[in-house]
mmCIF file of C-alpha atoms and ligand atoms in Angstrom:
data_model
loop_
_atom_site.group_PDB
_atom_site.id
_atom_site.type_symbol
_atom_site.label_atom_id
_atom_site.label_comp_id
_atom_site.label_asym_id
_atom_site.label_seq_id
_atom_site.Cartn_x
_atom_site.Cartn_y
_atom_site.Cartn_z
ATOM 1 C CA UNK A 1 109.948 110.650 42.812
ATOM 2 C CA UNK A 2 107.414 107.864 41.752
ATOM 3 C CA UNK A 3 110.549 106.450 39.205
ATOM 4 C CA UNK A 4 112.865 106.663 42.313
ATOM 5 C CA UNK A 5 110.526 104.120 44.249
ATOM 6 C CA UNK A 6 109.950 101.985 41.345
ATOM 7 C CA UNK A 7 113.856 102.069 40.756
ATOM 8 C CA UNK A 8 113.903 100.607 45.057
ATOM 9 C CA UNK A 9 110.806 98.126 44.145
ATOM 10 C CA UNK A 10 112.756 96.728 41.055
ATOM 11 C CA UNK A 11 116.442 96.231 42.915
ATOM 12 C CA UNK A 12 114.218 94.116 45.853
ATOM 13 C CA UNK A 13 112.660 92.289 43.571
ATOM 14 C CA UNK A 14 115.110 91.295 41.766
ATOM 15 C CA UNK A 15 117.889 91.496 44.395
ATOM 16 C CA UNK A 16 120.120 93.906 43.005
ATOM 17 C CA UNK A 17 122.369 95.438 46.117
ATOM 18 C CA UNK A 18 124.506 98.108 45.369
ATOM 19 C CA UNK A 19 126.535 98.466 42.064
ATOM 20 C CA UNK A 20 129.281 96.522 43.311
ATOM 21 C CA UNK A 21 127.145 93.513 43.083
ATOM 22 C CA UNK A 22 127.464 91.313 40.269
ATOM 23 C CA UNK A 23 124.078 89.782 41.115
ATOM 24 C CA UNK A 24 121.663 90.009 38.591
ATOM 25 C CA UNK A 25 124.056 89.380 36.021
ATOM 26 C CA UNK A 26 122.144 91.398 33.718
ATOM 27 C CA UNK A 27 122.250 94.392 36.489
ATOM 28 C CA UNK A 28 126.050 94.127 36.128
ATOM 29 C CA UNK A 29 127.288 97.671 36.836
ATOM 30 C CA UNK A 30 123.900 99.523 37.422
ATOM 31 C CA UNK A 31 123.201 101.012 40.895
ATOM 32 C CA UNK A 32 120.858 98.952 43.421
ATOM 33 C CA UNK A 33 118.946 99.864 46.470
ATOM 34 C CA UNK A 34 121.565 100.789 48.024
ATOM 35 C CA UNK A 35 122.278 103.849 45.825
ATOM 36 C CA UNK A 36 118.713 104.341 44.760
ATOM 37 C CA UNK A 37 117.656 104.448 48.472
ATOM 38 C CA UNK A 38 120.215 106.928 49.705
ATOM 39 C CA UNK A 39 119.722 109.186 46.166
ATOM 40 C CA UNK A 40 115.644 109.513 47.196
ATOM 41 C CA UNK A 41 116.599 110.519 51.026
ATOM 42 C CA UNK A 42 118.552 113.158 49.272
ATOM 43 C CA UNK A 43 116.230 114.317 47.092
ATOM 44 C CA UNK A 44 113.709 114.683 50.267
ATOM 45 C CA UNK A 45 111.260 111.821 49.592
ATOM 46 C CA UNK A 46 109.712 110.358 53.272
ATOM 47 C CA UNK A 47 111.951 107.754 54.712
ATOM 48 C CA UNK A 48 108.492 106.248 55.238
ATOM 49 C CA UNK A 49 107.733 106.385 51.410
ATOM 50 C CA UNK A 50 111.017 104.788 50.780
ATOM 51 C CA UNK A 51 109.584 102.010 52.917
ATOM 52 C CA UNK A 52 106.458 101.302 52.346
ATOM 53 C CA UNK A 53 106.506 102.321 48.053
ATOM 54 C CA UNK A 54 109.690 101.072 47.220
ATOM 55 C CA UNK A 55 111.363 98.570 49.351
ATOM 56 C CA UNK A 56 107.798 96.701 50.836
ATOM 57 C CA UNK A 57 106.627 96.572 47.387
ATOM 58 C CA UNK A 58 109.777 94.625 46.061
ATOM 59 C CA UNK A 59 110.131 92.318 48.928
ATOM 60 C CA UNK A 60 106.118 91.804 48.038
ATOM 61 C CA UNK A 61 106.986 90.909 44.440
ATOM 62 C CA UNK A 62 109.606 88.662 45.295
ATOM 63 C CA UNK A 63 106.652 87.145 48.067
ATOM 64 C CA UNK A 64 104.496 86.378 45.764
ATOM 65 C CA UNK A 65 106.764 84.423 43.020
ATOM 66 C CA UNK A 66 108.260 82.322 45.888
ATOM 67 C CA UNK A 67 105.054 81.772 46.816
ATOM 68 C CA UNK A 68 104.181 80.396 43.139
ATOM 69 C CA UNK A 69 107.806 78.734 42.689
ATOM 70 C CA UNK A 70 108.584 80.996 40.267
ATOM 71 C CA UNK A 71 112.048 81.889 42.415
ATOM 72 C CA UNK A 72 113.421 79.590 45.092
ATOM 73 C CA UNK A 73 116.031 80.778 48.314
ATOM 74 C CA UNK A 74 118.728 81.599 46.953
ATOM 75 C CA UNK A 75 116.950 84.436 44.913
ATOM 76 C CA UNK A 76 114.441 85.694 48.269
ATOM 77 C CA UNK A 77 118.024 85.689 49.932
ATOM 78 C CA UNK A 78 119.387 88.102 47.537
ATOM 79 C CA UNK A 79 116.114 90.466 47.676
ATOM 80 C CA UNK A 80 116.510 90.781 52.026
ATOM 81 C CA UNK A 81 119.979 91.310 51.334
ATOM 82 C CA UNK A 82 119.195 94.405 49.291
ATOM 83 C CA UNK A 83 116.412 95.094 51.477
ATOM 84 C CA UNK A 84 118.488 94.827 54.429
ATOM 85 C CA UNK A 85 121.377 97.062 52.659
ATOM 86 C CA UNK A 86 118.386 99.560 51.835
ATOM 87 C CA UNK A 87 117.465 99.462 55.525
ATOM 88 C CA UNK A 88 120.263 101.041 57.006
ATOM 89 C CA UNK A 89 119.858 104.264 55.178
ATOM 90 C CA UNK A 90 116.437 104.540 57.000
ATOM 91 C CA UNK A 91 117.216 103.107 60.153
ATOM 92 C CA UNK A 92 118.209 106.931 62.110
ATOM 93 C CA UNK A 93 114.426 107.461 60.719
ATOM 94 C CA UNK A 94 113.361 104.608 62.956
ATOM 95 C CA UNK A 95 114.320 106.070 66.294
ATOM 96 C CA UNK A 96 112.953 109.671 65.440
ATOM 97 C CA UNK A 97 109.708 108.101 64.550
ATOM 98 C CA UNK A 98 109.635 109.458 61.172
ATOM 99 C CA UNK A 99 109.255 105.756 60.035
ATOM 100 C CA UNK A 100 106.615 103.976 61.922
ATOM 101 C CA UNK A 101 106.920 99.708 61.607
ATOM 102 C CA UNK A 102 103.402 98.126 61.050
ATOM 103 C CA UNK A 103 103.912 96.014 64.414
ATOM 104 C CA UNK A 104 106.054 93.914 66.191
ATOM 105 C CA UNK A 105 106.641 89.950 65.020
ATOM 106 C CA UNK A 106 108.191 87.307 67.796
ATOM 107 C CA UNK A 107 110.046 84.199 65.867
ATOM 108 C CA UNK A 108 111.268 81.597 67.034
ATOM 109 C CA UNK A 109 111.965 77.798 65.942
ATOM 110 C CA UNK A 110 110.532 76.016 68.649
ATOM 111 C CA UNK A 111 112.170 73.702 71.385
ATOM 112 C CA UNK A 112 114.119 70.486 70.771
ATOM 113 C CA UNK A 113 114.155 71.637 66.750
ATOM 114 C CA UNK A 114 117.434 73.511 65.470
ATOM 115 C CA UNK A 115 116.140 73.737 61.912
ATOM 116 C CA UNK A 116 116.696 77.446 60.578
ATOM 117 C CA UNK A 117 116.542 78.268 57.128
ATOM 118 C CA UNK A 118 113.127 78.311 56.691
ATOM 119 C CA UNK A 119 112.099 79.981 59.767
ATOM 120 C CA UNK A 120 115.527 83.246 58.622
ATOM 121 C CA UNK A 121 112.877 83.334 55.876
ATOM 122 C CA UNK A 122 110.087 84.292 56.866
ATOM 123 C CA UNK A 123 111.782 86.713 59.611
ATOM 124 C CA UNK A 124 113.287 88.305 56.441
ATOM 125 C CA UNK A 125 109.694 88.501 54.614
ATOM 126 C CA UNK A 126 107.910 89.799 58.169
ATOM 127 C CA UNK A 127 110.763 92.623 58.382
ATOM 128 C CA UNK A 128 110.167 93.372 54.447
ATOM 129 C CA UNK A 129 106.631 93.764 55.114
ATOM 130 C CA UNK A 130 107.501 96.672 57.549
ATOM 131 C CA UNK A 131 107.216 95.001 60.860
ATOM 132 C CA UNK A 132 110.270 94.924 63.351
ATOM 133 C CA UNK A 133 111.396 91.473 64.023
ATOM 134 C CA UNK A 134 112.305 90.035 67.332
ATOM 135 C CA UNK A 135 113.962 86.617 66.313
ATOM 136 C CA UNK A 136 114.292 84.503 69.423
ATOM 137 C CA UNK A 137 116.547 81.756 66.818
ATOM 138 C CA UNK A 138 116.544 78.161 67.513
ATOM 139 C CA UNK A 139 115.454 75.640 70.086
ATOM 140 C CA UNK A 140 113.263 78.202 71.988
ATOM 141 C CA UNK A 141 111.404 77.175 75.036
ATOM 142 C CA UNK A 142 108.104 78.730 75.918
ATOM 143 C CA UNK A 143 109.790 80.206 78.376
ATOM 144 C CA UNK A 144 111.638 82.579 76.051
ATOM 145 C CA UNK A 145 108.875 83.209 74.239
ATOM 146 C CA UNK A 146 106.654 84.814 77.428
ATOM 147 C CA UNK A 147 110.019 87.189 78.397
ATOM 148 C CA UNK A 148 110.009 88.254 74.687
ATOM 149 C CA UNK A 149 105.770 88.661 74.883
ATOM 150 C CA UNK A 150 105.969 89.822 78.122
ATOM 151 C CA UNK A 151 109.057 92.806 76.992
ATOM 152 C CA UNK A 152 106.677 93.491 73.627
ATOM 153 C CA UNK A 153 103.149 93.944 74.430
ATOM 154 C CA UNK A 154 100.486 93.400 71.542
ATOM 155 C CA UNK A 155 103.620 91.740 69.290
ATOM 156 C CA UNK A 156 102.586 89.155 67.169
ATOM 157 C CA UNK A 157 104.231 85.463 67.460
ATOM 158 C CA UNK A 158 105.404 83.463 65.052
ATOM 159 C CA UNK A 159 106.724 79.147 65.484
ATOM 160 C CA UNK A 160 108.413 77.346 63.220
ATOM 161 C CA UNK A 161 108.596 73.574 63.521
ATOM 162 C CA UNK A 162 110.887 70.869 60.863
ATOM 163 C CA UNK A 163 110.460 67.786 62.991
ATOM 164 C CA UNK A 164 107.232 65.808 63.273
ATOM 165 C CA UNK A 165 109.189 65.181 66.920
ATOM 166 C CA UNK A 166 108.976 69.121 67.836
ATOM 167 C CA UNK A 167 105.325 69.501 66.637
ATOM 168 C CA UNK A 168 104.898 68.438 70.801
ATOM 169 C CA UNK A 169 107.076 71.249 71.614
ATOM 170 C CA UNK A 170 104.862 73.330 69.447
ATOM 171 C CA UNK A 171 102.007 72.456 71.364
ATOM 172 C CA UNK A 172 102.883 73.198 74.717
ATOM 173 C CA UNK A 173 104.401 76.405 73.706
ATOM 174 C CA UNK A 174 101.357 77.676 72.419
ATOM 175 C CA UNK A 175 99.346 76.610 75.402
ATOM 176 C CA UNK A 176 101.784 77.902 77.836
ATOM 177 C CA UNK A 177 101.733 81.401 75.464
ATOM 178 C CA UNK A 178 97.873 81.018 75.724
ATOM 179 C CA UNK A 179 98.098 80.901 79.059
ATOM 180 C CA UNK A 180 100.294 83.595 79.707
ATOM 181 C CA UNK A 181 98.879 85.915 77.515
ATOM 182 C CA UNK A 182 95.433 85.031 76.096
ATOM 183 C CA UNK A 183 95.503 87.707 73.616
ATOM 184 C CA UNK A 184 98.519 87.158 71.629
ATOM 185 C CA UNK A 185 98.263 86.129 67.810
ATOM 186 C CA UNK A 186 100.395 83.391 67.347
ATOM 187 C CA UNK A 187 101.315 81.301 63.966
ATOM 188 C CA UNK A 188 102.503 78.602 63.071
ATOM 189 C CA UNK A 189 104.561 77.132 59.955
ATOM 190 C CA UNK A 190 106.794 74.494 58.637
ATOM 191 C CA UNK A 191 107.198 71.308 56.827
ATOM 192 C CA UNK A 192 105.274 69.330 59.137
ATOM 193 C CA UNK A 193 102.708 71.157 59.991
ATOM 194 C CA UNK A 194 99.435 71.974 58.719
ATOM 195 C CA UNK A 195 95.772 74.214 59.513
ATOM 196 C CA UNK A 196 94.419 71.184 60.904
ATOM 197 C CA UNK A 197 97.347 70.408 63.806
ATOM 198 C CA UNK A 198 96.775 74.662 64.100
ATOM 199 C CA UNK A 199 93.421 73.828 64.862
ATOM 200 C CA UNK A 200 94.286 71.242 67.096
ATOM 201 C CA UNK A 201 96.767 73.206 69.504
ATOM 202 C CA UNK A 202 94.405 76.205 69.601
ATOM 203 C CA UNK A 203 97.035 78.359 67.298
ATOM 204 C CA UNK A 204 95.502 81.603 65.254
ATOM 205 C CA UNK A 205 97.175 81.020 62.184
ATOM 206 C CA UNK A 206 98.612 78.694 59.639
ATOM 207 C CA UNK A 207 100.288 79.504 57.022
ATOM 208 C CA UNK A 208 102.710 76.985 54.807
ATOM 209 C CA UNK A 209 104.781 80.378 53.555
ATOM 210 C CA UNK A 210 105.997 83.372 54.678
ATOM 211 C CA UNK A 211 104.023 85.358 52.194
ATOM 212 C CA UNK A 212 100.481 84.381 53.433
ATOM 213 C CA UNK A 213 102.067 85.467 56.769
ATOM 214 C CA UNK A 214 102.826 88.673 55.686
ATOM 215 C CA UNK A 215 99.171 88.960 53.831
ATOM 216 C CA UNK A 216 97.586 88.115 57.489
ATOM 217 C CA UNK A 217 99.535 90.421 59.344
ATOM 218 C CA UNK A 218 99.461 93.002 57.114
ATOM 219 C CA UNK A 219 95.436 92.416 57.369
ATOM 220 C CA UNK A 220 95.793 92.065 61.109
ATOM 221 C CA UNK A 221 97.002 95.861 61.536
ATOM 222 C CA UNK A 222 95.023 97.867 58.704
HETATM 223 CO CO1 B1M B 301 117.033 68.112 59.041
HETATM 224 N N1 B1M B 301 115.428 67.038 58.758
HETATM 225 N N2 B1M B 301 117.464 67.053 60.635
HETATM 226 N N3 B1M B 301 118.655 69.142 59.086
HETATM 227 N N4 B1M B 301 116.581 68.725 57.315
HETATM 228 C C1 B1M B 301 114.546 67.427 57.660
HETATM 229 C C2 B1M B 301 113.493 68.413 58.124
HETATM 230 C C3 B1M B 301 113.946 66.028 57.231
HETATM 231 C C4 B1M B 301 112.575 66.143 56.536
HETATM 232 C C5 B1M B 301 114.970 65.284 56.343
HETATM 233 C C6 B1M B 301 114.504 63.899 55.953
HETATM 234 O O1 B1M B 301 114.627 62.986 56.697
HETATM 235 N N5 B1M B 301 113.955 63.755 54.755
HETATM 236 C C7 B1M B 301 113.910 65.272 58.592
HETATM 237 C C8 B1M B 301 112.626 65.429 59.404
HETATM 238 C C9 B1M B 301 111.784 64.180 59.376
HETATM 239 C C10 B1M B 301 110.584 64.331 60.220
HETATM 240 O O2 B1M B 301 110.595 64.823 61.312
HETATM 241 N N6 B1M B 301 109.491 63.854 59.663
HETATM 242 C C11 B1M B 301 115.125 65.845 59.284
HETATM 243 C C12 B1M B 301 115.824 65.224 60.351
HETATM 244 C C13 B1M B 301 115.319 63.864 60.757
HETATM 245 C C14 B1M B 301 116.899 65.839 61.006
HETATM 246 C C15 B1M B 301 117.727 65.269 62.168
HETATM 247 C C16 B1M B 301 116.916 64.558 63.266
HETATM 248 C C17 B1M B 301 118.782 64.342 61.532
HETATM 249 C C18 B1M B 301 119.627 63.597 62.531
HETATM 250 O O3 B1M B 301 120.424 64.195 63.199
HETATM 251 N N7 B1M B 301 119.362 62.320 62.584
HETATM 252 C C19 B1M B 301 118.456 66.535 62.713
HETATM 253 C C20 B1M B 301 117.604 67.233 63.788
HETATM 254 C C21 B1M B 301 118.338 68.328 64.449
HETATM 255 C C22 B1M B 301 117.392 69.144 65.308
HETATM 256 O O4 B1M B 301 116.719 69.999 64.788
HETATM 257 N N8 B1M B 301 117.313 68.834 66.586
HETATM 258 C C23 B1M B 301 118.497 67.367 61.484
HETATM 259 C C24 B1M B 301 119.491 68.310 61.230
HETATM 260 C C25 B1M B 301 119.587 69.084 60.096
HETATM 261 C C26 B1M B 301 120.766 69.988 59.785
HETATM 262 C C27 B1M B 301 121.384 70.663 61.002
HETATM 263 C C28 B1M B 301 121.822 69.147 59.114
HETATM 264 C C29 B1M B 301 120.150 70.953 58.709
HETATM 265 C C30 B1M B 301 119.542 72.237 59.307
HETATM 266 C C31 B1M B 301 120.413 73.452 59.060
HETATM 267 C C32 B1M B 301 119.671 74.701 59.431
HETATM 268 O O5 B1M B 301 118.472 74.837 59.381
HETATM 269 N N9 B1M B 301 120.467 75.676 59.783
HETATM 270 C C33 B1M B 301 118.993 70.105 58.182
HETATM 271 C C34 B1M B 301 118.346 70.349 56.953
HETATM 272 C C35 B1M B 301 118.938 71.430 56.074
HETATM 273 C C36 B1M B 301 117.188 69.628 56.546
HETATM 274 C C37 B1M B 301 116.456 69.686 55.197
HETATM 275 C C38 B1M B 301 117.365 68.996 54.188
HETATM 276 C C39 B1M B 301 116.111 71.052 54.661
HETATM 277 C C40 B1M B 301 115.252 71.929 55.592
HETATM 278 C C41 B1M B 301 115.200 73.308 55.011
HETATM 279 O O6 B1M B 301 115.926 74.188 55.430
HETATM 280 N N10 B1M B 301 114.344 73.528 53.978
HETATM 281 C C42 B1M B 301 115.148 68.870 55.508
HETATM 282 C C43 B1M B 301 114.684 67.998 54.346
HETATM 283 C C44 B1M B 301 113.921 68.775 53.336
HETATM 284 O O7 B1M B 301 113.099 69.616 53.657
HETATM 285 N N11 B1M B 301 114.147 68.464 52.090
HETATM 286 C C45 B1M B 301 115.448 68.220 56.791
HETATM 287 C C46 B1M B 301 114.274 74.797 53.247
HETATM 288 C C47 B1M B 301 113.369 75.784 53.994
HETATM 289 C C48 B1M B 301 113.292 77.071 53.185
HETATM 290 O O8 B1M B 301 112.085 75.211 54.063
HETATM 291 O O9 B1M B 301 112.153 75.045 56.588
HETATM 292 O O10 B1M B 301 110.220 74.049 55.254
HETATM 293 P P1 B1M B 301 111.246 75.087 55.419
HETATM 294 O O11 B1M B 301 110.516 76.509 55.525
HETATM 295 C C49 B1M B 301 109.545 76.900 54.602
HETATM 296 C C50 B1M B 301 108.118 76.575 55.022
HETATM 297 O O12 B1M B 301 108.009 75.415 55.799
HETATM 298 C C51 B1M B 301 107.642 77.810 55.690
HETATM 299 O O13 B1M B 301 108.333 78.860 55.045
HETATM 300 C C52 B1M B 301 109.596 78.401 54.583
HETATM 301 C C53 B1M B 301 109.809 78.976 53.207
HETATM 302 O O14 B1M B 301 108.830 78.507 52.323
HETATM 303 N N12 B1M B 301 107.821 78.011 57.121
HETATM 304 C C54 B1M B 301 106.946 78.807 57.795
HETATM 305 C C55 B1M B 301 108.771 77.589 57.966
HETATM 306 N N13 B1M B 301 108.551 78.060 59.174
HETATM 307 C C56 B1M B 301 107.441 78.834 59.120
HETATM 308 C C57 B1M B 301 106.775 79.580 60.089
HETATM 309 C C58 B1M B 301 105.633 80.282 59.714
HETATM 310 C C59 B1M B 301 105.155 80.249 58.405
HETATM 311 C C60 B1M B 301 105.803 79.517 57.431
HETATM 312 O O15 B1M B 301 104.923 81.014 60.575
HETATM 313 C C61 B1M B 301 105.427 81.270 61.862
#
């Protein structure tokens, strides 16, 4: 069982999707997560342990070494994507409750900014940390982001901001969030932005990747 998982780990890490894939070229013609993660359903192991010991771990690894720019985006693309393919095997599990997500997490690139990569990113880290994702996309006014609050109590929220320009728009979002709904988390991240300016605006968190994200949240709900 425990070589099944590490088998699921490995092909996140190192983004190996299904054995079609030619990507890693030196996983050419070896099964991925795909395969793995549909061989340890049939073999019995928790759709929960697939989860959290296989495919959590992996997108972990691959975390971390972005983190240290040891792998850039094209490589933490390839890992969700074999997450992601992973993912659908367990998703009936989902519904039934036999898989339980660690939380909910709210993204959204805020108003007036239409920047995305970065902000697909970290909604693809959050979901491979085991947290269900409700991505609001781009140019998000706070109005948007009290419906989705207001539709997910206790869900964590998440800004992303590329413009020095939309760092404003970050500002009153939070405060109208704040004022809304005292009690929500938020975050904030992105190229312009710093713990200081989180300070500033009266946001939780800052964090300048979507690994230390994961790391809080993860803390957040133990
Ligand atoms: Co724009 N752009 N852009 N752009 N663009 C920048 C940001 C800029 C720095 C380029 C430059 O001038 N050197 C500059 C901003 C300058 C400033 O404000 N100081 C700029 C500008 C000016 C503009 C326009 C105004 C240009 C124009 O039209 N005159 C315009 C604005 C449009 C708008 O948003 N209203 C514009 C448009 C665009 C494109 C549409 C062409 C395209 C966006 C495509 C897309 O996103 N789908 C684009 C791009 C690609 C860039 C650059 C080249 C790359 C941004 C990127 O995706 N980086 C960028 C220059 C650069 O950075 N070299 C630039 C990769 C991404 C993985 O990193 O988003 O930082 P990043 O995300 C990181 C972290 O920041 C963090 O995690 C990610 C992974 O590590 N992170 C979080 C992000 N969000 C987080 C949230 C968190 C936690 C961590 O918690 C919630």
């Amino acid at each position: 069982m425990e070589e099944l998982l590490d088998k699921i780990a490995y092909c996140v890490e190192y983004g190996k999707i299904n054995l079609a894939s030619p990507y890693p070229p030196n996983m050419k013609g070896q099964e991925g997560a795909d395969e793995y993660t549909k061989q340890a359903l049939e073999q019995g192991i928790a759709p929960n342990d697939i989860l959290t010991k296989g495919l959590i771990i992996g997108m972990g690894k691959i975390g971390v070494k972005f983190r240290e720019n040891k792998v850039f985006v094209p490589q933490v693309l390839m890992s969700a994507r074999a997450m992601s393919t992973a993912m659908n095997h367990l998703k009936p599990f989902f519904n039934s409750g036999a898989v339980k997500r660690k939380g909910k997490f709210i993204i959204g690139t805020v108003k007036g900014d239409l920047h995305d990569i970065g902000k697909n990113l970290v909604s693809m880290m959050v979901e491979g940390s085991g947290f269900e994702v409700i991505d609001l996309g781009v140019d998000v006014p706070a109005e948007k982001f009290i419906e989705a609050i207001e539709a997910n109590p206790g869900a964590f929220v998440g800004m992303s901001a590329l413009l020095t320009t939309t760092m404003v728009s970050m500002d009153e979002i939070n405060k109208a969030i704040k004022q809304a709904s005292p009690q929500t988390i938020t975050f904030i991240g992105g190229a312009p932005v710093n713990n200081e300016f989180c300070k500033q605006i009266g946001a939780d968190y800052y964090t300048p990747d979507p690994q230390g994200l994961t790391e809080i949240l993860s803390t957040l709900v133990a």
